[in-house]
Amino acid sequence: MLAAGGSALNAVAAAVTALEDDPLFNAGRGSVFTHAGTQEMDACIMDGADRRAGAVASVFGPRNPIQAARAVMEKSRHVLLVGEGALAFCREQGVAFCEPGYFHSDARWRELQRALEHAEREPPQYGTVGAVARDRRGNLAAATSTGGMTGKTPGRVGDTPIIGAGTYADNASCAISATGQGEFFIRHAAAFEIAARLRHAGQTLDRAARAVIAELAAAGGSGGVVAVDRTGALALPFSTAGMYRGFVRDGMAIHTAIYDEPYRSG
Ligand code: ASP
């Protein structure tokens, strides 16, 4: 889409939609379960050109929570809608819904059973999806979608739909999408802190993103971000053992990686 001159906003929405449709990822179909055995999804999209943003939290039903978030951004006066009100709005706007069984994944169900049995010993399971993009016109956008964390308390909302925590985009600085222990990303306003370091401290994206991930790790919170700045520089730092990630730029082959520290954009 970007190579054909499409917008950053459409590109991040399309990328996240595809990942939500894949049950291997913890977003949309294949979302993790709460400790009550339910699924509650959070999603957010932000347009760096004008800082329009839309998000939904604690929803179950829309086939693609990111499309629900986009409807909030484009068709409501609000930024964040939650629960039943969000669902009613989505139905009014013609957002596609799926039957409950569509979202179920046996692997996620077993993950919940293991987490309930060995609450302390199980490492946290992530799998949130996100995308950032810069288009030919220099517009930035970010989108993030998640089922949250396995065994979470029903009603818990993570960093994903919180602007400046798990998702942020501003053409003047950068676009960020985060994954990890959401509570830490919220308390540190992680995505906004990366952007603020660019604007106020003149740091490169790479330095700013690494510094914030390191700060969270020092506080006990693991995770990572995918980020692109106004010049097109990339940063994909993480403090977890691995992070599924990929990137591409004009005239370059697609790169994907899981474990090793990636690409340095300078
Ligand atoms: N950040 C997400 C949350 O806390 C979880 C994740 O990234 O896997 O809801």
Coordinates of C-alpha atoms and ligand atoms in Angstrom, one line a residue:
M1 CA 0.0 0.0 0.0
L2 CA 2.8 2.4 0.9
A3 CA 4.8 1.7 -2.2
A4 CA 1.6 2.5 -4.3
G5 CA 1.4 5.9 -2.6
G6 CA -1.2 4.9 0.1
S7 CA -1.5 6.6 3.4
A8 CA 0.3 5.6 6.6
L9 CA -3.1 5.4 8.3
N10 CA -4.5 2.9 5.8
A11 CA -1.2 0.9 5.9
V12 CA -1.2 0.5 9.7
A13 CA -4.9 -0.4 9.8
A14 CA -4.4 -3.0 7.1
A15 CA -1.4 -4.5 8.8
V16 CA -3.1 -4.8 12.2
T17 CA -6.3 -6.2 10.6
A18 CA -4.3 -9.0 9.0
L19 CA -2.6 -9.8 12.3
E20 CA -6.0 -9.7 14.2
D21 CA -7.3 -12.3 11.7
D22 CA -4.5 -14.7 12.4
P23 CA -5.2 -16.8 15.6
L24 CA -1.5 -17.0 16.3
F25 CA -1.5 -13.5 17.6
N26 CA -3.1 -12.1 20.8
A27 CA -5.5 -9.7 19.1
G28 CA -8.9 -10.2 17.5
R29 CA -9.2 -13.9 16.7
G30 CA -6.9 -15.8 19.2
S31 CA -7.0 -13.2 21.9
V32 CA -6.0 -14.4 25.4
F33 CA -8.5 -15.2 28.1
T34 CA -9.3 -13.3 31.3
H35 CA -9.2 -15.3 34.5
A36 CA -13.0 -15.6 34.2
G37 CA -12.5 -17.3 30.8
T38 CA -13.8 -14.4 28.8
Q39 CA -12.0 -12.4 26.0
E40 CA -11.8 -8.6 26.2
M41 CA -10.0 -6.7 23.5
D42 CA -8.3 -3.2 23.3
A43 CA -7.3 -1.4 20.2
C44 CA -6.2 2.0 19.1
I45 CA -5.3 3.9 16.0
M46 CA -3.7 7.4 15.7
D47 CA -3.0 9.7 12.7
G48 CA 0.2 11.7 13.2
A49 CA -0.9 14.3 10.6
D50 CA -3.5 15.9 12.9
R51 CA -3.4 13.8 16.1
R52 CA -6.8 12.4 15.5
A53 CA -7.1 9.1 17.5
G54 CA -9.7 6.4 18.1
A55 CA -9.7 3.5 20.6
V56 CA -11.9 0.9 22.0
A57 CA -11.3 -1.0 25.3
S58 CA -12.8 -4.1 26.8
V59 CA -14.8 -5.1 23.7
F60 CA -15.8 -8.6 22.5
G61 CA -17.7 -9.0 19.2
P62 CA -16.2 -6.8 16.5
R63 CA -14.3 -9.0 14.1
N64 CA -11.5 -6.4 13.9
P65 CA -11.1 -4.3 17.0
I66 CA -8.8 -2.0 15.0
Q67 CA -11.7 -1.2 12.6
A68 CA -13.8 -0.4 15.7
A69 CA -11.1 2.0 16.9
R70 CA -11.0 3.6 13.4
A71 CA -14.8 4.0 13.5
V72 CA -14.4 5.8 16.8
M73 CA -11.8 8.1 15.3
E74 CA -13.7 8.9 12.1
K75 CA -17.3 8.7 13.1
S76 CA -17.6 9.9 16.7
R77 CA -16.7 13.0 18.7
H78 CA -14.7 10.9 21.1
V79 CA -11.3 9.2 21.4
L80 CA -12.0 6.1 23.5
L81 CA -15.2 4.1 23.9
V82 CA -15.4 1.1 26.2
G83 CA -17.6 -2.0 26.8
E84 CA -21.3 -2.0 25.9
G85 CA -21.4 1.6 24.7
A86 CA -18.5 0.9 22.3
L87 CA -20.4 -2.2 21.0
A88 CA -23.6 -0.3 20.5
F89 CA -21.7 2.4 18.6
C90 CA -19.9 -0.2 16.4
R91 CA -23.2 -1.8 15.5
E92 CA -24.7 1.6 14.5
Q93 CA -21.7 2.3 12.4
G94 CA -21.8 -1.1 10.6
V95 CA -18.6 -2.5 12.0
A96 CA -18.4 -6.2 11.2
F97 CA -19.1 -8.6 14.2
C98 CA -18.4 -12.3 14.6
E99 CA -19.9 -15.1 16.6
P100 CA -18.2 -15.7 20.0
G101 CA -16.7 -19.0 18.8
Y102 CA -14.7 -17.2 16.1
F103 CA -12.4 -15.7 18.6
H104 CA -11.6 -18.9 20.5
S105 CA -8.3 -20.6 20.2
D106 CA -7.5 -23.9 22.1
A107 CA -3.9 -22.8 22.5
R108 CA -4.9 -19.6 24.3
W109 CA -7.4 -21.6 26.5
R110 CA -4.7 -24.0 27.5
E111 CA -2.4 -21.1 28.3
L112 CA -5.1 -19.8 30.7
Q113 CA -5.4 -23.2 32.4
R114 CA -1.6 -23.2 32.9
A115 CA -1.6 -19.7 34.2
L116 CA -4.4 -20.5 36.7
E117 CA -2.5 -23.6 37.9
H118 CA 0.9 -22.0 38.2
A119 CA 0.1 -18.4 38.7
E120 CA 3.6 -17.5 39.9
R121 CA 5.7 -19.7 37.7
E122 CA 4.3 -19.1 34.3
P123 CA 6.1 -16.4 32.4
P124 CA 3.7 -13.7 31.0
Q125 CA 2.6 -14.4 27.4
Y126 CA 2.4 -11.6 25.0
G127 CA 1.5 -11.4 21.4
T128 CA -0.1 -8.0 21.1
V129 CA 0.1 -6.7 17.5
G130 CA 1.0 -3.2 16.2
A131 CA 2.2 -1.3 13.2
V132 CA 3.8 2.1 12.6
A133 CA 4.3 3.7 9.2
R134 CA 5.6 6.8 7.4
D135 CA 4.1 7.4 4.0
R136 CA 5.5 9.3 1.0
R137 CA 3.9 12.5 2.1
G138 CA 5.7 12.2 5.4
N139 CA 2.6 11.4 7.4
L140 CA 3.1 9.0 10.4
A141 CA 0.5 6.6 11.9
A142 CA 0.4 4.0 14.6
A143 CA -2.1 1.2 15.4
T144 CA -2.1 -1.4 18.2
S145 CA -4.5 -4.2 19.1
T146 CA -4.5 -6.8 21.9
G147 CA -6.4 -9.3 23.9
G148 CA -4.4 -8.0 26.9
M149 CA -2.7 -10.4 29.3
T150 CA -3.6 -14.0 30.0
G151 CA -5.6 -14.3 33.3
K152 CA -6.2 -10.6 33.6
T153 CA -9.0 -9.4 35.8
P154 CA -12.2 -8.8 33.8
G155 CA -12.5 -5.0 33.2
R156 CA -8.7 -4.5 33.1
V157 CA -7.6 -2.1 30.4
G158 CA -4.0 -2.1 29.3
D159 CA -1.7 0.4 27.6
T160 CA -2.8 -0.4 24.1
P161 CA -5.8 1.9 23.8
I162 CA -4.3 4.7 26.0
I163 CA -2.8 7.4 23.8
G164 CA 0.8 8.1 24.8
A165 CA 1.1 4.8 26.7
G166 CA 0.9 1.9 24.1
T167 CA 0.1 3.9 21.0
Y168 CA 1.1 7.4 19.8
A169 CA 1.7 9.2 16.5
D170 CA 2.7 12.8 15.7
N171 CA 4.2 14.0 12.5
A172 CA 6.5 16.4 14.4
S173 CA 8.2 13.5 16.2
C174 CA 7.4 9.8 15.7
A175 CA 4.9 6.9 15.6
I176 CA 5.1 4.3 18.3
S177 CA 3.3 1.0 19.0
A178 CA 4.1 -0.9 22.2
T179 CA 3.9 -4.4 23.6
G180 CA 4.6 -5.7 27.0
Q181 CA 3.4 -5.3 30.6
G182 CA 0.8 -2.6 30.0
E183 CA 0.7 -1.3 33.5
F184 CA 4.3 -0.2 33.2
F185 CA 3.7 1.4 29.8
I186 CA 0.8 3.4 31.3
R187 CA 2.6 4.5 34.4
H188 CA 5.7 5.7 32.4
A189 CA 3.6 7.2 29.5
A190 CA 6.1 5.2 27.5
A191 CA 5.1 6.1 23.9
F192 CA 4.8 9.8 24.7
E193 CA 8.1 9.7 26.6
I194 CA 9.9 8.5 23.5
A195 CA 8.3 11.3 21.4
A196 CA 9.1 13.9 24.1
R197 CA 12.8 12.9 24.1
L198 CA 12.9 13.6 20.4
R199 CA 11.2 16.9 20.7
H200 CA 12.7 18.3 23.9
A201 CA 16.0 16.6 24.2
G202 CA 16.9 16.3 20.5
Q203 CA 17.6 12.5 20.9
T204 CA 17.6 10.2 18.0
L205 CA 14.6 7.7 17.8
D206 CA 16.9 4.8 18.5
R207 CA 18.4 6.4 21.6
A208 CA 15.1 7.5 22.9
A209 CA 13.3 4.2 22.4
R210 CA 16.1 2.2 23.9
A211 CA 16.3 4.5 26.9
V212 CA 12.6 4.2 27.6
I213 CA 12.6 0.4 27.2
A214 CA 15.6 0.2 29.6
E215 CA 13.9 2.5 32.1
L216 CA 10.8 0.2 32.1
A217 CA 13.0 -2.9 32.5
A218 CA 14.8 -1.3 35.4
A219 CA 11.4 -0.7 37.0
G220 CA 10.5 -4.4 36.5
G221 CA 8.4 -4.1 33.3
S222 CA 9.4 -5.9 30.2
G223 CA 8.3 -5.2 26.6
G224 CA 9.2 -3.5 23.4
V225 CA 8.1 -1.0 20.7
V226 CA 8.1 -0.6 17.0
A227 CA 8.8 3.0 16.1
V228 CA 9.4 5.2 13.1
D229 CA 10.3 8.9 13.2
R230 CA 9.6 11.8 10.9
T231 CA 12.8 11.2 8.9
G232 CA 12.0 7.5 8.4
A233 CA 14.5 6.2 10.9
L234 CA 13.3 3.0 12.7
A235 CA 13.8 1.6 16.1
L236 CA 12.5 -1.8 17.4
P237 CA 14.0 -2.3 20.8
F238 CA 12.7 -4.8 23.4
S239 CA 13.7 -6.2 26.8
T240 CA 11.8 -9.5 26.4
A241 CA 13.7 -12.6 25.2
G242 CA 12.2 -12.0 21.7
M243 CA 9.8 -9.9 19.8
Y244 CA 8.2 -11.0 16.5
R245 CA 8.8 -8.0 14.2
G246 CA 9.3 -7.0 10.6
F247 CA 10.1 -3.9 8.6
V248 CA 10.4 -2.7 5.1
R249 CA 11.2 0.5 3.3
D250 CA 11.1 1.6 -0.3
G251 CA 13.4 -0.3 -2.5
M252 CA 14.4 -2.7 0.3
A253 CA 13.6 -6.4 1.0
I254 CA 11.3 -7.2 3.9
H255 CA 13.1 -8.0 7.1
T256 CA 11.6 -10.2 9.9
A257 CA 13.2 -11.3 13.1
I258 CA 12.3 -12.8 16.5
Y259 CA 15.3 -12.9 18.8
D260 CA 18.5 -11.2 17.8
E261 CA 18.8 -7.4 18.3
P262 CA 18.0 -6.1 14.9
Y263 CA 18.7 -3.4 12.6
R264 CA 20.3 -0.2 13.7
S265 CA 18.9 2.8 11.9
G266 CA 21.2 5.4 13.6
Ligands
ASP1 N1 0.6 -4.5 26.3 C1 -0.5 -5.5 26.4 C2 -1.4 -5.2 27.6 O1 -0.8 -4.9 28.6 C3 -0.1 -6.9 26.4 C4 0.9 -7.3 25.4 O2 1.6 -6.5 24.8 O3 1.0 -8.5 25.1 O4 -2.6 -5.3 27.4

